XYZ file of C-alpha atoms in Angstrom:
320
model
C -109.466 7.914 23.638
C -110.507 4.405 24.623
C -107.790 1.757 24.925
C -107.974 -0.651 21.957
C -108.698 -4.242 22.970
C -107.028 -7.370 21.707
C -109.520 -8.800 19.186
C -108.746 -12.370 20.331
C -108.544 -12.080 24.122
C -110.697 -8.962 24.578
C -108.023 -7.548 26.926
C -106.126 -4.249 26.656
C -102.576 -4.465 25.283
C -99.859 -5.205 27.804
C -97.692 -2.217 26.933
C -100.159 0.611 27.464
C -100.303 3.505 29.895
C -101.163 7.107 30.623
C -100.284 9.789 28.081
C -99.258 13.192 29.451
C -98.325 14.809 26.146
C -99.857 18.122 27.223
C -97.418 18.475 30.110
C -93.971 20.062 30.024
C -90.738 18.093 29.900
C -90.123 14.390 29.520
C -93.410 12.589 30.170
C -92.418 9.241 28.665
C -93.339 6.034 30.403
C -91.938 2.591 29.754
C -94.676 1.755 27.258
C -93.392 4.693 25.181
C -89.834 3.322 24.954
C -90.392 -0.430 24.734
C -89.695 -2.392 21.551
C -91.355 -5.799 21.418
C -88.497 -7.446 19.542
C -85.061 -8.855 20.251
C -82.468 -6.072 20.356
C -80.598 -5.684 17.072
C -77.253 -7.457 16.922
C -73.965 -5.629 17.021
C -72.903 -2.568 18.943
C -76.477 -1.315 19.407
C -77.290 -4.369 21.576
C -74.436 -3.741 23.996
C -75.837 -2.865 27.392
C -79.460 -3.054 26.263
C -82.020 -4.126 28.850
C -84.096 -7.053 27.625
C -87.156 -8.584 29.230
C -87.891 -12.277 28.771
C -90.934 -14.060 30.145
C -91.021 -17.623 31.443
C -94.655 -18.674 31.229
C -94.559 -21.723 33.452
C -95.791 -23.122 36.718
C -95.250 -26.809 35.964
C -92.487 -26.858 38.576
C -94.786 -25.339 41.191
C -97.438 -27.940 40.392
C -94.883 -30.742 40.708
C -93.842 -29.229 44.037
C -97.452 -29.282 45.313
C -97.726 -25.478 45.298
C -100.512 -23.105 44.263
C -100.435 -22.812 40.489
C -100.969 -19.585 38.568
C -97.442 -18.182 38.235
C -97.598 -18.762 34.475
C -99.681 -15.566 34.294
C -96.994 -13.634 36.180
C -94.925 -12.275 33.275
C -97.833 -10.513 31.578
C -99.116 -9.061 34.842
C -95.675 -7.695 35.710
C -95.333 -6.189 32.225
C -98.683 -4.411 32.654
C -97.476 -2.949 35.947
C -94.167 -1.902 34.364
C -95.793 -0.268 31.343
C -97.082 2.823 33.143
C -93.913 3.544 35.143
C -92.060 6.717 34.118
C -89.024 6.040 31.939
C -86.686 8.329 33.964
C -83.769 8.135 31.562
C -84.421 4.648 30.217
C -84.192 5.506 26.543
C -84.890 2.038 25.201
C -86.244 -1.226 26.545
C -86.622 -4.464 24.598
C -89.246 -7.120 25.252
C -88.103 -10.366 23.626
C -91.337 -12.211 24.417
C -92.063 -15.392 26.322
C -90.810 -18.935 26.660
C -93.880 -21.036 27.425
C -94.085 -24.472 29.009
C -96.471 -26.808 27.225
C -98.254 -28.997 29.747
C -95.747 -30.750 31.998
C -92.820 -30.504 29.562
C -90.783 -28.465 32.035
C -87.368 -29.679 30.917
C -87.969 -28.567 27.321
C -89.136 -25.146 28.522
C -86.048 -24.730 30.711
C -83.806 -25.680 27.774
C -85.568 -23.100 25.582
C -85.167 -20.460 28.286
C -81.460 -21.277 28.534
C -81.081 -20.747 24.786
C -82.940 -17.425 24.941
C -80.847 -16.165 27.870
C -77.632 -17.216 26.172
C -78.651 -15.478 22.934
C -79.186 -12.177 24.752
C -75.934 -12.485 26.701
C -74.014 -13.352 23.530
C -75.370 -10.135 22.002
C -74.098 -8.121 24.970
C -77.537 -7.403 26.392
C -78.655 -7.507 30.030
C -81.568 -9.948 30.362
C -84.149 -9.681 33.123
C -86.366 -12.774 33.166
C -89.901 -12.636 34.555
C -91.431 -15.846 35.926
C -93.097 -18.185 36.372
C -92.164 -20.534 39.182
C -88.665 -20.758 40.644
C -87.911 -23.585 38.244
C -86.905 -20.558 36.154
C -83.516 -20.627 37.924
C -82.337 -23.872 36.319
C -83.023 -22.418 32.869
C -81.520 -18.984 33.566
C -78.349 -20.435 35.071
C -77.862 -22.864 32.174
C -78.096 -19.938 29.740
C -75.488 -17.950 31.642
C -73.205 -20.977 31.944
C -73.497 -21.755 28.211
C -72.629 -18.143 27.378
C -69.532 -18.217 29.602
C -68.434 -21.647 28.382
C -68.638 -20.530 24.754
C -66.259 -17.700 25.609
C -63.896 -20.058 27.437
C -64.663 -18.260 30.690
C -64.365 -20.574 33.700
C -64.543 -17.729 36.207
C -66.574 -18.171 39.361
C -70.248 -17.174 39.359
C -72.061 -16.093 42.508
C -75.679 -17.244 42.606
C -77.403 -14.804 44.950
C -80.903 -15.954 45.823
C -83.268 -13.747 47.827
C -85.705 -16.381 49.003
C -87.545 -17.830 51.967
C -86.606 -21.307 50.709
C -83.305 -23.017 49.894
C -84.826 -24.814 46.873
C -82.239 -27.562 47.370
C -84.595 -30.523 47.227
C -82.894 -33.628 45.868
C -85.949 -35.465 44.484
C -86.276 -35.745 40.724
C -87.712 -34.895 38.265
C -87.024 -31.229 38.815
C -89.545 -28.893 40.435
C -89.655 -25.323 41.672
C -87.945 -26.679 44.802
C -84.920 -28.305 43.130
C -83.156 -25.748 40.886
C -80.163 -24.990 43.094
C -79.541 -28.646 43.837
C -79.595 -29.223 40.074
C -77.056 -26.418 39.672
C -74.931 -27.886 42.475
C -74.847 -31.251 40.713
C -73.958 -29.609 37.393
C -71.109 -27.697 39.066
C -69.813 -30.882 40.680
C -69.901 -32.729 37.343
C -67.942 -29.924 35.692
C -65.549 -29.628 38.658
C -66.546 -26.036 39.268
C -67.210 -24.345 42.612
C -70.820 -23.987 43.675
C -70.999 -20.395 44.937
C -74.535 -20.147 46.283
C -75.848 -17.628 48.795
C -79.473 -17.733 49.933
C -80.677 -14.730 51.918
C -84.041 -14.482 53.626
C -84.360 -18.144 54.577
C -87.308 -18.935 56.831
C -86.527 -21.547 59.456
C -90.217 -22.436 59.530
C -90.402 -22.990 55.768
C -87.464 -25.395 55.405
C -87.068 -28.814 56.999
C -84.021 -29.864 58.991
C -82.915 -31.975 56.018
C -82.799 -28.879 53.796
C -80.631 -27.033 56.318
C -78.380 -30.089 56.408
C -78.205 -30.135 52.594
C -77.239 -26.452 52.650
C -74.439 -27.148 55.122
C -73.282 -30.137 53.066
C -72.987 -27.901 49.984
C -71.337 -25.102 52.018
C -74.117 -22.672 51.131
C -73.905 -19.175 52.570
C -77.302 -18.430 54.065
C -78.942 -15.783 56.208
C -82.267 -16.275 57.941
C -85.079 -13.762 57.552
C -84.692 -12.698 61.195
C -81.255 -11.310 60.289
C -82.471 -9.562 57.131
C -84.361 -6.673 58.699
C -83.640 -2.977 58.190
C -81.333 -2.845 61.208
C -79.155 -5.504 59.551
C -78.892 -3.868 56.134
C -75.394 -2.412 56.488
C -74.002 -5.756 57.617
C -75.785 -7.618 54.804
C -74.481 -5.261 52.119
C -70.952 -5.702 53.475
C -71.432 -9.478 53.418
C -72.662 -9.335 49.829
C -69.695 -7.160 48.840
C -67.335 -9.789 50.254
C -69.091 -12.511 48.258
C -69.003 -10.455 45.064
C -65.321 -9.637 45.512
C -64.497 -13.355 45.195
C -66.233 -13.886 41.834
C -66.252 -12.497 38.308
C -69.986 -12.738 37.633
C -73.257 -12.556 39.563
C -76.602 -14.181 38.840
C -79.319 -12.589 40.987
C -82.551 -14.526 41.437
C -85.441 -13.209 43.501
C -88.219 -15.441 44.743
C -90.905 -12.925 45.610
C -92.062 -15.051 48.549
C -89.067 -13.638 50.418
C -91.225 -10.547 51.037
C -93.861 -10.377 53.804
C -97.316 -11.585 52.775
C -98.711 -8.096 53.446
C -96.425 -6.744 50.709
C -96.442 -9.746 48.382
C -99.677 -11.752 48.754
C -99.529 -13.162 45.233
C -97.141 -16.091 45.637
C -97.481 -19.823 46.102
C -96.198 -19.692 49.708
C -96.824 -16.285 51.372
C -94.348 -15.372 54.109
C -95.600 -14.895 57.658
C -92.476 -12.863 58.545
C -90.377 -12.083 55.488
C -87.748 -9.542 54.493
C -88.840 -5.880 54.199
C -89.210 -4.428 50.728
C -86.743 -1.664 51.622
C -84.044 -4.273 52.328
C -84.744 -6.311 49.187
C -84.719 -3.211 46.989
C -81.491 -1.933 48.553
C -79.790 -5.276 47.860
C -81.064 -5.357 44.274
C -79.805 -1.835 43.621
C -76.464 -2.578 45.307
C -75.860 -5.711 43.243
C -76.897 -3.938 40.027
C -74.307 -1.239 40.705
C -71.523 -3.759 41.355
C -70.822 -4.058 37.630
C -70.755 -7.869 37.883
C -74.455 -8.633 37.465
C -74.925 -10.612 34.243
C -78.515 -11.824 34.477
C -81.414 -11.594 36.923
C -84.839 -13.113 37.295
C -87.995 -12.704 39.367
C -89.930 -15.819 40.328
C -93.222 -17.019 41.795
C -95.501 -14.011 41.222
C -99.044 -15.410 41.020
C -101.768 -12.929 39.975
C -104.517 -15.348 41.083
C -103.774 -14.437 44.705
C -103.218 -10.704 44.207
C -106.715 -9.248 44.043
C -105.618 -5.636 44.549
C -102.615 -5.810 42.205
C -100.228 -4.904 45.041
C -97.854 -7.739 44.264
C -97.678 -6.829 40.574
C -96.602 -3.295 41.466
C -93.997 -4.615 43.902
C -92.592 -7.022 41.295
C -92.559 -4.252 38.691
C -90.675 -1.937 41.031
C -87.958 -4.546 41.566
C -87.788 -5.295 37.837
C -87.461 -1.552 37.195
C -84.455 -1.405 39.534
C -82.790 -4.073 37.390
C -83.289 -2.257 34.066
């Protein structure tokens, strides 16, 4: 049977995939178990995996990057749709937060509200970007959720990224979110627990390294994030997690080598292997302290073969 097309866009639906109903056993794929609504409130929402999209590349444009990441969430959903469910009985897609024009701050505030709403319901949100300006919105949502509960516990921000994103210029861009978080933590007299792993020395100026040292950021360069370093990195992450109550994991997909992830604003000449990134994602997910995660910077305009979409979907799958 032919796939029905959207009468407005002329495109196939996002949540569509192969049907193997004639085969034995469980043949469900994610498109078979997804519900395109917010999870119901109450006990049924507890532990539910919820996708949110952040349709925005205003921050990338402000940061002089290659725009197109606003199309990332839908492309990642399409790649997710055909993956086998493998025990995922239910997945919720709560839709998108879209940035209108250059109104980035309003979009980030709306994302924060959406993230908080899912956390308040007991769900586990995974946010699909969009540029890395997503981080300022995601973190604000997590912080608002914790504040409402009177929880002043420490939060580890674990960023897998080739860039520090600690630029101090304003207004905010895709390069400023963690400096914005640092300032918010200082204003609230809270510790700024930020670890950036995968940093490229050739993609960050000396001033950004100095800013990282000033803020006491834990960072690891990409040259020390290869497969031979994995055991040491997981032990380092365990030590960081042991000191906090909650973890926010944010993944800028440009941390991966350009051969694996071509569809980003700033492809990596060296990068961190996919096997290492996936192992870290899985390890953090299993820690029991992960509260929210997001994927940033996927840009379908520069991913002609769809390789990057499949890579992003695989990482998102590991978070569900």
